[in-house]
mmCIF file of C-alpha atoms in Angstrom:
data_model
loop_
_atom_site.group_PDB
_atom_site.id
_atom_site.type_symbol
_atom_site.label_atom_id
_atom_site.label_comp_id
_atom_site.label_asym_id
_atom_site.label_seq_id
_atom_site.Cartn_x
_atom_site.Cartn_y
_atom_site.Cartn_z
ATOM 1 C CA MET A 1 5.724 -33.476 5.069
ATOM 2 C CA ASN A 2 6.627 -37.135 5.049
ATOM 3 C CA THR A 3 8.398 -37.944 1.792
ATOM 4 C CA SER A 4 9.252 -41.572 2.549
ATOM 5 C CA HIS A 5 6.370 -42.799 0.374
ATOM 6 C CA LEU A 6 7.817 -40.851 -2.553
ATOM 7 C CA SER A 7 10.916 -43.004 -2.722
ATOM 8 C CA ALA A 8 8.805 -45.818 -4.181
ATOM 9 C CA LEU A 9 7.796 -43.578 -7.086
ATOM 10 C CA PRO A 10 9.982 -43.559 -10.158
ATOM 11 C CA THR A 11 12.164 -40.466 -10.126
ATOM 12 C CA PRO A 12 11.528 -38.337 -13.186
ATOM 13 C CA ASN A 13 14.511 -36.973 -15.036
ATOM 14 C CA LEU A 14 14.783 -33.369 -13.901
ATOM 15 C CA GLY A 15 18.278 -32.600 -15.061
ATOM 16 C CA THR A 16 20.245 -31.929 -11.892
ATOM 17 C CA VAL A 17 17.155 -31.706 -9.670
ATOM 18 C CA CYS A 18 16.242 -34.675 -7.509
ATOM 19 C CA TRP A 19 12.490 -35.258 -7.185
ATOM 20 C CA THR A 20 12.580 -35.742 -3.403
ATOM 21 C CA GLU A 21 14.721 -32.642 -2.971
ATOM 22 C CA MET A 22 12.280 -30.618 -5.030
ATOM 23 C CA VAL A 23 9.237 -31.927 -3.135
ATOM 24 C CA SER A 24 10.927 -31.115 0.182
ATOM 25 C CA HIS A 25 10.353 -27.420 -0.628
ATOM 26 C CA ARG A 26 6.613 -27.959 -1.165
ATOM 27 C CA SER A 27 5.456 -26.716 2.261
ATOM 28 C CA TYR A 28 7.574 -23.564 1.940
ATOM 29 C CA LEU A 29 6.177 -22.859 -1.521
ATOM 30 C CA ILE A 30 2.593 -23.382 -0.343
ATOM 31 C CA ARG A 31 3.087 -21.024 2.612
ATOM 32 C CA PHE A 32 4.618 -18.441 0.270
ATOM 33 C CA ALA A 33 1.672 -18.668 -2.129
ATOM 34 C CA GLN A 34 -0.867 -18.537 0.706
ATOM 35 C CA ARG A 35 0.665 -15.306 2.021
ATOM 36 C CA LYS A 36 0.220 -13.754 -1.402
ATOM 37 C CA LEU A 37 -3.194 -15.170 -2.315
ATOM 38 C CA HIS A 38 -4.955 -15.757 1.016
ATOM 39 C CA ASP A 39 -6.517 -18.856 -0.566
ATOM 40 C CA PRO A 40 -5.103 -22.259 0.473
ATOM 41 C CA MET A 41 -6.639 -24.218 -2.405
ATOM 42 C CA LEU A 42 -5.370 -21.797 -5.022
ATOM 43 C CA ALA A 43 -1.927 -21.875 -3.390
ATOM 44 C CA GLU A 44 -1.882 -25.678 -3.670
ATOM 45 C CA ASP A 45 -2.846 -25.438 -7.327
ATOM 46 C CA LEU A 46 -0.074 -22.963 -8.089
ATOM 47 C CA VAL A 47 2.574 -25.102 -6.376
ATOM 48 C CA HIS A 48 1.288 -28.079 -8.364
ATOM 49 C CA ASP A 49 1.673 -25.985 -11.525
ATOM 50 C CA VAL A 50 5.273 -25.196 -10.514
ATOM 51 C CA PHE A 51 6.104 -28.893 -10.146
ATOM 52 C CA GLU A 52 4.304 -29.659 -13.391
ATOM 53 C CA ALA A 53 6.347 -27.022 -15.220
ATOM 54 C CA VAL A 54 9.573 -28.486 -13.855
ATOM 55 C CA MET A 55 8.590 -32.072 -14.706
ATOM 56 C CA SER A 56 7.394 -31.232 -18.209
ATOM 57 C CA GLY A 57 10.687 -29.575 -19.007
ATOM 58 C CA CYS A 58 9.308 -26.043 -19.340
ATOM 59 C CA ALA A 59 11.803 -24.976 -16.694
ATOM 60 C CA ALA A 60 15.327 -26.348 -16.396
ATOM 61 C CA PHE A 61 17.461 -25.912 -13.296
ATOM 62 C CA SER A 62 20.945 -24.771 -14.250
ATOM 63 C CA GLY A 63 22.363 -24.634 -10.730
ATOM 64 C CA ARG A 64 23.136 -20.911 -10.768
ATOM 65 C CA SER A 65 21.002 -20.386 -7.643
ATOM 66 C CA ALA A 66 19.635 -22.390 -4.759
ATOM 67 C CA LEU A 67 16.873 -24.815 -5.669
ATOM 68 C CA ARG A 68 14.408 -23.081 -3.319
ATOM 69 C CA SER A 69 15.141 -19.700 -4.917
ATOM 70 C CA TRP A 70 14.641 -21.146 -8.377
ATOM 71 C CA LEU A 71 11.336 -22.790 -7.425
ATOM 72 C CA THR A 72 10.197 -19.582 -5.707
ATOM 73 C CA GLY A 73 11.006 -17.633 -8.862
ATOM 74 C CA ILE A 74 8.842 -19.975 -10.924
ATOM 75 C CA LEU A 75 6.063 -19.616 -8.331
ATOM 76 C CA LYS A 76 6.316 -15.818 -8.490
ATOM 77 C CA ASN A 77 5.920 -15.945 -12.267
ATOM 78 C CA LYS A 78 2.879 -18.214 -11.860
ATOM 79 C CA LEU A 79 1.411 -15.716 -9.358
ATOM 80 C CA VAL A 80 1.903 -12.840 -11.789
ATOM 81 C CA ASP A 81 0.259 -14.842 -14.577
ATOM 82 C CA LEU A 82 -2.698 -15.635 -12.306
ATOM 83 C CA ILE A 83 -3.140 -11.986 -11.327
ATOM 84 C CA ARG A 84 -2.975 -10.891 -14.954
ATOM 85 C CA ASP A 85 -5.563 -13.493 -15.963
ATOM 86 C CA ARG A 86 -7.875 -12.393 -13.160
ATOM 87 C CA ALA A 87 -7.515 -8.742 -14.162
ATOM 88 C CA ARG A 88 -8.272 -9.593 -17.795
ATOM 89 C CA TYR A 89 -11.421 -11.510 -16.837
ATOM 90 C CA GLN A 90 -12.569 -8.738 -14.492
ATOM 91 C CA GLU A 91 -12.167 -6.198 -17.285
ATOM 92 C CA MET A 92 -14.216 -8.384 -19.593
ATOM 93 C CA ASP A 93 -16.905 -8.793 -16.921
ATOM 94 C CA ALA A 94 -17.043 -5.029 -16.414
ATOM 95 C CA GLU A 95 -17.690 -4.494 -20.124
ATOM 96 C CA ASP A 96 -20.895 -6.564 -20.048
ATOM 97 C CA ASP A 97 -23.997 -4.419 -20.305
ATOM 98 C CA ASP A 98 -25.689 -6.371 -17.531
ATOM 99 C CA ALA A 99 -22.765 -5.947 -15.129
ATOM 100 C CA VAL A 100 -22.461 -2.180 -15.528
ATOM 101 C CA SER A 101 -24.577 -0.289 -13.058
ATOM 102 C CA PHE A 102 -25.205 3.392 -13.424
ATOM 103 C CA GLU A 103 -25.180 5.163 -10.098
ATOM 104 C CA CYS A 104 -25.489 8.863 -9.587
ATOM 105 C CA ASP A 105 -22.909 10.381 -7.255
ATOM 106 C CA ALA A 106 -25.270 13.198 -6.290
ATOM 107 C CA ALA A 107 -27.260 12.924 -3.097
ATOM 108 C CA ARG A 108 -30.802 11.619 -3.310
ATOM 109 C CA PRO A 109 -33.664 14.073 -2.692
ATOM 110 C CA ASP A 110 -34.386 12.619 0.751
ATOM 111 C CA GLU A 111 -30.710 12.979 1.690
ATOM 112 C CA LEU A 112 -30.720 16.592 0.468
ATOM 113 C CA ALA A 113 -33.793 17.373 2.556
ATOM 114 C CA GLU A 114 -32.169 15.801 5.602
ATOM 115 C CA HIS A 115 -28.956 17.815 5.078
ATOM 116 C CA ARG A 116 -30.908 21.049 4.683
ATOM 117 C CA GLU A 117 -32.898 20.378 7.832
ATOM 118 C CA ARG A 118 -29.746 19.594 9.815
ATOM 119 C CA LEU A 119 -28.065 22.750 8.476
ATOM 120 C CA ALA A 120 -31.055 24.894 9.457
ATOM 121 C CA GLN A 121 -30.986 23.401 12.966
ATOM 122 C CA THR A 122 -27.251 24.033 13.294
ATOM 123 C CA LEU A 123 -27.572 27.641 12.115
ATOM 124 C CA ALA A 124 -30.408 28.198 14.588
ATOM 125 C CA ARG A 125 -28.264 26.763 17.391
ATOM 126 C CA ILE A 126 -25.394 29.062 16.384
ATOM 127 C CA GLU A 127 -27.776 32.042 16.658
ATOM 128 C CA ASP A 128 -28.727 30.891 20.177
ATOM 129 C CA LEU A 129 -25.092 30.972 21.369
ATOM 130 C CA PRO A 130 -23.859 33.861 23.556
ATOM 131 C CA GLN A 131 -22.701 36.808 21.438
ATOM 132 C CA GLY A 132 -18.919 36.237 21.867
ATOM 133 C CA LEU A 133 -19.180 32.604 20.803
ATOM 134 C CA ARG A 134 -21.722 33.373 18.073
ATOM 135 C CA ASP A 135 -19.468 36.041 16.483
ATOM 136 C CA VAL A 136 -16.471 33.699 16.509
ATOM 137 C CA MET A 137 -18.478 30.912 14.864
ATOM 138 C CA ARG A 138 -19.946 33.248 12.240
ATOM 139 C CA TRP A 139 -16.738 34.900 11.154
ATOM 140 C CA ARG A 140 -14.222 32.110 11.561
ATOM 141 C CA VAL A 141 -16.310 29.048 10.620
ATOM 142 C CA LEU A 142 -19.223 30.231 8.493
ATOM 143 C CA HIS A 143 -17.511 33.107 6.668
ATOM 144 C CA ASP A 144 -14.105 31.359 6.769
ATOM 145 C CA ASP A 145 -12.255 34.563 7.644
ATOM 146 C CA ASP A 146 -8.577 34.317 8.569
ATOM 147 C CA THR A 147 -7.677 33.906 12.216
ATOM 148 C CA GLU A 148 -5.832 37.222 12.279
ATOM 149 C CA VAL A 149 -8.809 39.098 10.783
ATOM 150 C CA VAL A 150 -11.241 37.641 13.309
ATOM 151 C CA CYS A 151 -8.871 38.373 16.206
ATOM 152 C CA GLU A 152 -8.448 41.945 15.002
ATOM 153 C CA ARG A 153 -12.193 42.434 14.530
ATOM 154 C CA LEU A 154 -12.991 41.137 18.026
ATOM 155 C CA ALA A 155 -9.832 42.580 19.641
ATOM 156 C CA ILE A 156 -8.837 39.218 21.146
ATOM 157 C CA SER A 157 -5.752 37.031 21.043
ATOM 158 C CA GLN A 158 -5.478 33.878 18.947
ATOM 159 C CA ASP A 159 -5.529 31.770 22.101
ATOM 160 C CA SER A 160 -8.768 33.401 23.141
ATOM 161 C CA LEU A 161 -10.209 32.800 19.676
ATOM 162 C CA PHE A 162 -9.379 29.099 19.822
ATOM 163 C CA VAL A 163 -10.827 28.788 23.336
ATOM 164 C CA ARG A 164 -14.050 30.448 22.158
ATOM 165 C CA LEU A 165 -14.239 28.187 19.108
ATOM 166 C CA HIS A 166 -13.772 25.161 21.330
ATOM 167 C CA ARG A 167 -16.504 26.282 23.724
ATOM 168 C CA ALA A 168 -18.894 27.116 20.884
ATOM 169 C CA ARG A 169 -18.382 23.719 19.240
ATOM 170 C CA LYS A 170 -18.808 21.993 22.574
ATOM 171 C CA GLN A 171 -22.120 23.764 23.165
ATOM 172 C CA LEU A 172 -23.324 22.904 19.667
ATOM 173 C CA LEU A 173 -22.600 19.219 20.235
ATOM 174 C CA CYS A 174 -24.528 19.032 23.500
#
């Protein structure tokens, strides 16, 4: 940012802070605020508020830190205030009777009918599988029996069980 035109302005009394030195950090402060807010106009406004707070004497630089760190700290406080204000207004908006919408989490009747139809089709396709694959799908998936119990019942190894499950699922998807 070109600050040569600022030298013509009267320098406000900022304690130990020089106006041109403070303004030289403007682009950094705007980038910082934009990363937090994702809104360039709002970032500009917040940086303006930071400079306004410094000029009005609400914040006084004591020299215990770098000027950029001090200005960034003021900006962080302004960001927190903005977020709190937004949260407060959103809570108030949510309390309006017009803004509250009542939605049922349960499925609609047409969705239920569609789910039931899909389930019936899937169960019919499981019944059409070859017996070895059908038994694995019934006991392991539908009845949710333990792997060991299903392997014992069918007298197969766990590897064989997983291969059969894979083949059964593959056939159901085709």
